[in-house]
mmCIF file of C-alpha atoms in Angstrom:
data_model
loop_
_atom_site.group_PDB
_atom_site.id
_atom_site.type_symbol
_atom_site.label_atom_id
_atom_site.label_comp_id
_atom_site.label_asym_id
_atom_site.label_seq_id
_atom_site.Cartn_x
_atom_site.Cartn_y
_atom_site.Cartn_z
ATOM 1 C CA UNK A 184 76.414 101.824 102.696
ATOM 2 C CA UNK A 185 78.081 98.636 101.455
ATOM 3 C CA UNK A 186 80.344 98.525 98.433
ATOM 4 C CA UNK A 187 78.716 95.483 96.975
ATOM 5 C CA UNK A 188 77.005 92.514 98.038
ATOM 6 C CA UNK A 189 78.819 90.529 95.140
ATOM 7 C CA UNK A 190 82.228 91.698 96.096
ATOM 8 C CA UNK A 191 84.856 88.918 95.457
ATOM 9 C CA UNK A 192 88.259 90.678 95.982
ATOM 10 C CA UNK A 193 89.860 93.328 98.227
ATOM 11 C CA UNK A 194 93.397 94.618 97.112
ATOM 12 C CA UNK A 195 95.445 96.689 99.509
ATOM 13 C CA UNK A 196 98.358 99.151 99.015
ATOM 14 C CA UNK A 197 101.138 98.722 101.519
ATOM 15 C CA UNK A 198 103.078 101.810 102.472
ATOM 16 C CA UNK A 199 100.977 104.520 104.517
ATOM 17 C CA UNK A 200 97.958 102.179 103.953
ATOM 18 C CA UNK A 201 98.629 99.027 105.906
ATOM 19 C CA UNK A 202 101.694 100.294 107.572
ATOM 20 C CA UNK A 203 103.964 103.300 108.123
ATOM 21 C CA UNK A 204 107.406 103.897 109.167
ATOM 22 C CA UNK A 205 107.823 104.551 113.079
ATOM 23 C CA UNK A 206 110.166 107.364 112.186
ATOM 24 C CA UNK A 207 108.366 110.383 110.614
ATOM 25 C CA UNK A 208 109.152 111.555 107.133
ATOM 26 C CA UNK A 209 110.265 114.950 108.775
ATOM 27 C CA UNK A 210 112.639 113.099 111.110
ATOM 28 C CA UNK A 211 114.038 111.126 108.232
ATOM 29 C CA UNK A 212 114.765 114.260 106.060
ATOM 30 C CA UNK A 213 116.259 115.934 108.907
ATOM 31 C CA UNK A 214 118.654 112.915 109.329
ATOM 32 C CA UNK A 215 119.525 113.065 105.586
ATOM 33 C CA UNK A 216 120.146 116.965 105.763
ATOM 34 C CA UNK A 217 122.373 116.323 108.637
ATOM 35 C CA UNK A 218 124.351 113.534 106.889
ATOM 36 C CA UNK A 219 125.096 115.584 103.928
ATOM 37 C CA UNK A 220 125.767 118.778 105.900
ATOM 38 C CA UNK A 221 123.261 120.875 104.155
ATOM 39 C CA UNK A 222 121.004 123.362 105.855
ATOM 40 C CA UNK A 223 117.439 121.958 105.733
ATOM 41 C CA UNK A 224 114.900 123.458 103.290
ATOM 42 C CA UNK A 225 111.287 122.953 102.612
ATOM 43 C CA UNK A 226 108.415 122.299 105.069
ATOM 44 C CA UNK A 227 106.429 119.144 105.315
ATOM 45 C CA UNK A 228 103.750 120.627 103.093
ATOM 46 C CA UNK A 229 106.202 121.355 100.418
ATOM 47 C CA UNK A 230 107.610 117.966 100.247
ATOM 48 C CA UNK A 231 103.873 116.389 100.365
ATOM 49 C CA UNK A 232 102.839 118.744 97.572
ATOM 50 C CA UNK A 233 105.599 117.715 95.058
ATOM 51 C CA UNK A 234 105.280 114.082 95.759
ATOM 52 C CA UNK A 235 102.469 113.452 93.366
ATOM 53 C CA UNK A 236 104.147 115.074 90.453
ATOM 54 C CA UNK A 237 107.761 113.434 90.483
ATOM 55 C CA UNK A 238 109.184 112.008 87.219
ATOM 56 C CA UNK A 239 109.700 108.255 87.108
ATOM 57 C CA UNK A 240 112.730 106.728 88.736
ATOM 58 C CA UNK A 241 114.400 103.310 88.181
ATOM 59 C CA UNK A 242 115.680 102.965 91.884
ATOM 60 C CA UNK A 243 114.671 104.102 95.292
ATOM 61 C CA UNK A 244 117.556 106.444 95.337
ATOM 62 C CA UNK A 245 116.343 107.981 92.242
ATOM 63 C CA UNK A 246 113.015 108.504 93.618
ATOM 64 C CA UNK A 247 114.404 110.315 96.741
ATOM 65 C CA UNK A 248 116.742 112.353 94.528
ATOM 66 C CA UNK A 249 113.852 113.626 92.452
ATOM 67 C CA UNK A 250 112.031 114.270 95.653
ATOM 68 C CA UNK A 251 114.545 116.478 97.127
ATOM 69 C CA UNK A 252 115.016 118.306 93.739
ATOM 70 C CA UNK A 253 111.530 119.094 93.318
ATOM 71 C CA UNK A 254 111.181 120.377 96.860
ATOM 72 C CA UNK A 255 114.256 122.598 96.326
ATOM 73 C CA UNK A 256 112.839 124.063 93.161
ATOM 74 C CA UNK A 257 109.447 124.725 94.902
ATOM 75 C CA UNK A 258 111.275 126.810 97.718
ATOM 76 C CA UNK A 259 114.110 128.209 95.471
ATOM 77 C CA UNK A 260 116.715 126.026 97.181
ATOM 78 C CA UNK A 261 119.938 124.669 95.596
ATOM 79 C CA UNK A 262 118.962 121.341 93.912
ATOM 80 C CA UNK A 263 122.602 120.264 93.337
ATOM 81 C CA UNK A 264 122.590 118.538 96.623
ATOM 82 C CA UNK A 265 119.450 116.307 95.786
ATOM 83 C CA UNK A 266 121.462 113.268 94.675
ATOM 84 C CA UNK A 267 123.517 113.259 97.852
ATOM 85 C CA UNK A 268 120.294 113.873 99.872
ATOM 86 C CA UNK A 269 118.597 110.984 98.126
ATOM 87 C CA UNK A 270 121.339 108.560 98.985
ATOM 88 C CA UNK A 271 121.273 109.805 102.554
ATOM 89 C CA UNK A 272 117.548 109.540 102.868
ATOM 90 C CA UNK A 273 117.634 105.959 101.603
ATOM 91 C CA UNK A 274 120.560 105.083 104.013
ATOM 92 C CA UNK A 275 118.580 106.290 107.012
ATOM 93 C CA UNK A 276 115.399 104.058 106.182
ATOM 94 C CA UNK A 277 114.935 100.990 108.075
ATOM 95 C CA UNK A 278 112.379 98.925 106.320
ATOM 96 C CA UNK A 279 111.568 96.540 109.190
ATOM 97 C CA UNK A 280 111.033 99.658 111.417
ATOM 98 C CA UNK A 281 107.255 99.885 110.543
ATOM 99 C CA UNK A 282 104.009 99.632 112.361
ATOM 100 C CA UNK A 283 100.471 98.888 111.404
ATOM 101 C CA UNK A 284 98.178 101.931 110.539
ATOM 102 C CA UNK A 285 95.084 102.275 112.588
ATOM 103 C CA UNK A 286 92.720 99.016 112.246
ATOM 104 C CA UNK A 287 95.025 97.314 109.657
ATOM 105 C CA UNK A 288 95.617 94.219 111.492
ATOM 106 C CA UNK A 289 91.961 93.560 112.610
ATOM 107 C CA UNK A 290 90.598 94.457 109.090
ATOM 108 C CA UNK A 291 93.086 91.891 107.391
ATOM 109 C CA UNK A 292 92.171 89.201 109.985
ATOM 110 C CA UNK A 293 88.557 89.837 109.161
ATOM 111 C CA UNK A 294 88.899 89.781 105.405
ATOM 112 C CA UNK A 295 91.272 86.628 105.247
ATOM 113 C CA UNK A 296 88.863 84.708 107.335
ATOM 114 C CA UNK A 297 85.885 85.573 105.098
ATOM 115 C CA UNK A 298 84.928 82.627 102.806
ATOM 116 C CA UNK A 299 84.808 83.482 99.250
ATOM 117 C CA UNK A 300 86.688 86.614 99.450
ATOM 118 C CA UNK A 301 90.310 86.986 97.875
ATOM 119 C CA UNK A 302 92.713 89.483 99.504
ATOM 120 C CA UNK A 303 95.677 90.792 97.513
ATOM 121 C CA UNK A 304 98.410 93.261 97.755
ATOM 122 C CA UNK A 305 99.555 95.767 95.013
ATOM 123 C CA UNK A 306 102.432 98.118 96.021
ATOM 124 C CA UNK A 307 104.682 100.289 94.480
ATOM 125 C CA UNK A 308 108.265 99.206 95.431
ATOM 126 C CA UNK A 309 110.727 96.374 94.860
ATOM 127 C CA UNK A 310 110.299 93.050 96.364
ATOM 128 C CA UNK A 311 113.243 93.190 98.557
ATOM 129 C CA UNK A 312 112.395 96.346 100.370
ATOM 130 C CA UNK A 313 108.657 95.723 100.597
ATOM 131 C CA UNK A 314 109.232 92.085 101.848
ATOM 132 C CA UNK A 315 111.101 93.389 104.802
ATOM 133 C CA UNK A 316 108.134 95.377 105.861
ATOM 134 C CA UNK A 317 105.828 92.310 105.295
ATOM 135 C CA UNK A 318 108.064 90.174 107.453
ATOM 136 C CA UNK A 319 108.259 92.597 110.238
ATOM 137 C CA UNK A 320 104.450 92.862 110.374
ATOM 138 C CA UNK A 321 103.980 89.038 109.976
ATOM 139 C CA UNK A 322 102.001 89.433 106.761
ATOM 140 C CA UNK A 323 104.317 87.738 104.100
ATOM 141 C CA UNK A 324 101.717 84.774 103.779
ATOM 142 C CA UNK A 325 98.608 86.862 104.297
ATOM 143 C CA UNK A 326 97.826 87.648 100.718
ATOM 144 C CA UNK A 327 96.317 85.424 97.939
ATOM 145 C CA UNK A 328 98.662 87.515 95.473
ATOM 146 C CA UNK A 329 101.311 90.102 96.034
ATOM 147 C CA UNK A 330 102.308 92.513 93.260
ATOM 148 C CA UNK A 331 105.465 94.340 93.697
ATOM 149 C CA UNK A 332 105.283 97.255 90.970
ATOM 150 C CA UNK A 333 108.538 98.563 89.393
ATOM 151 C CA UNK A 334 109.262 100.913 86.827
ATOM 152 C CA UNK A 335 110.327 98.115 84.371
ATOM 153 C CA UNK A 336 106.719 96.980 83.963
ATOM 154 C CA UNK A 337 104.833 99.914 85.325
ATOM 155 C CA UNK A 338 104.043 101.578 88.834
ATOM 156 C CA UNK A 339 100.729 102.749 89.947
ATOM 157 C CA UNK A 340 98.750 104.658 88.577
ATOM 158 C CA UNK A 341 99.814 102.564 85.543
ATOM 159 C CA UNK A 342 97.139 99.832 84.841
ATOM 160 C CA UNK A 343 99.596 97.016 84.780
ATOM 161 C CA UNK A 344 100.132 96.219 88.594
ATOM 162 C CA UNK A 345 96.292 96.249 88.931
ATOM 163 C CA UNK A 346 95.800 94.131 85.897
ATOM 164 C CA UNK A 347 98.330 91.665 86.963
ATOM 165 C CA UNK A 348 96.645 91.192 90.348
ATOM 166 C CA UNK A 349 93.205 90.903 88.668
ATOM 167 C CA UNK A 350 94.587 88.353 86.306
ATOM 168 C CA UNK A 351 96.294 86.166 88.799
ATOM 169 C CA UNK A 352 92.929 85.914 90.832
ATOM 170 C CA UNK A 353 90.767 85.668 87.924
ATOM 171 C CA UNK A 354 88.867 88.708 89.358
ATOM 172 C CA UNK A 355 86.782 91.257 87.541
ATOM 173 C CA UNK A 356 87.247 95.030 88.166
ATOM 174 C CA UNK A 357 83.612 95.634 89.063
ATOM 175 C CA UNK A 358 83.721 93.109 91.886
ATOM 176 C CA UNK A 359 87.112 94.419 93.246
ATOM 177 C CA UNK A 360 87.579 97.053 95.942
ATOM 178 C CA UNK A 361 91.092 98.781 96.088
ATOM 179 C CA UNK A 362 92.226 100.311 99.302
ATOM 180 C CA UNK A 363 94.899 102.898 99.335
ATOM 181 C CA UNK A 364 96.118 106.163 100.797
ATOM 182 C CA UNK A 365 97.242 108.034 97.523
ATOM 183 C CA UNK A 366 94.748 109.707 95.463
ATOM 184 C CA UNK A 367 97.025 109.861 92.308
ATOM 185 C CA UNK A 368 98.475 106.261 92.488
ATOM 186 C CA UNK A 369 95.571 104.450 94.161
ATOM 187 C CA UNK A 370 92.249 106.088 93.574
ATOM 188 C CA UNK A 371 92.953 107.385 90.175
ATOM 189 C CA UNK A 372 94.922 104.343 89.054
ATOM 190 C CA UNK A 373 92.269 101.687 90.280
ATOM 191 C CA UNK A 374 89.487 103.735 89.360
ATOM 192 C CA UNK A 375 90.481 104.085 85.792
ATOM 193 C CA UNK A 376 90.280 100.430 85.331
ATOM 194 C CA UNK A 377 86.624 100.379 86.954
ATOM 195 C CA UNK A 378 87.679 99.104 90.539
ATOM 196 C CA UNK A 379 85.921 100.405 93.527
ATOM 197 C CA UNK A 380 88.008 102.555 95.600
ATOM 198 C CA UNK A 381 88.485 103.097 99.378
ATOM 199 C CA UNK A 382 90.916 105.966 100.397
ATOM 200 C CA UNK A 383 92.474 105.911 103.628
ATOM 201 C CA UNK A 384 94.592 109.134 103.818
ATOM 202 C CA UNK A 385 97.194 109.899 106.364
ATOM 203 C CA UNK A 386 96.381 112.857 108.437
ATOM 204 C CA UNK A 387 98.838 115.113 106.515
ATOM 205 C CA UNK A 388 97.320 114.045 103.300
ATOM 206 C CA UNK A 389 93.440 114.457 104.192
ATOM 207 C CA UNK A 390 91.649 117.143 102.315
ATOM 208 C CA UNK A 391 88.028 117.884 102.173
ATOM 209 C CA UNK A 392 87.339 117.517 98.584
ATOM 210 C CA UNK A 393 89.454 114.926 97.231
ATOM 211 C CA UNK A 394 90.113 114.822 93.488
ATOM 212 C CA UNK A 395 89.609 112.152 92.019
ATOM 213 C CA UNK A 396 86.777 111.380 94.286
ATOM 214 C CA UNK A 397 86.868 107.906 95.918
ATOM 215 C CA UNK A 398 83.848 105.665 96.381
ATOM 216 C CA UNK A 399 84.522 105.718 100.219
ATOM 217 C CA UNK A 400 86.933 107.577 102.492
ATOM 218 C CA UNK A 401 88.167 105.829 105.846
ATOM 219 C CA UNK A 402 89.301 107.314 109.108
ATOM 220 C CA UNK A 403 90.591 103.754 110.039
ATOM 221 C CA UNK A 404 90.843 100.366 108.421
ATOM 222 C CA UNK A 405 88.652 99.002 111.201
ATOM 223 C CA UNK A 406 85.774 100.707 109.184
ATOM 224 C CA UNK A 407 86.526 98.401 106.265
ATOM 225 C CA UNK A 408 84.612 95.267 107.179
ATOM 226 C CA UNK A 409 81.280 97.286 107.469
ATOM 227 C CA UNK A 410 81.714 98.238 103.746
ATOM 228 C CA UNK A 411 81.420 94.654 102.744
#
């Protein structure tokens, strides 16, 4: 089933949608624990579970600190090490060490070559870090608009980054498809403004009955052109 014959715009998330770090989150957390000299706590499921309910943070280090603190609370571990773990986790990240998720490059090539279709990027994260990923993937000039959402103006699921992209492209919500991996930030955020949504979860985040319900669920971004 196609999304819409009158679709004018496709917007993408970046992290865990178009690309992913080559080094797994589990390996990165292990490296952070090792740097700080703290016994590891929490399973991958524990860290994934708390991810959607973290309080806002002004910096990447603040976000990772909140993440380690929330996981510590979940498993009754000592949260006092969270600031050190947050700094260590940020230190082991190499924003250029990324790769495409399945089907991403082919889907982007197809969409950007399609006449009359605008393609944009709406990503949570500062321009400096996100641009390193785009440069590594040779994507810096692939989008008609790129929105780097930060806490100062509002991050997904806040409406602001979506509205900014729509305004820049003079696009209407009902003729726009948003593609992302997060039910909370992407599907809920875009859906609240009336955008169509395509959910492309990572294997660890896939659930049989997603809430909120996306318009489409993808196993690979190679499936995306068929929706159009």
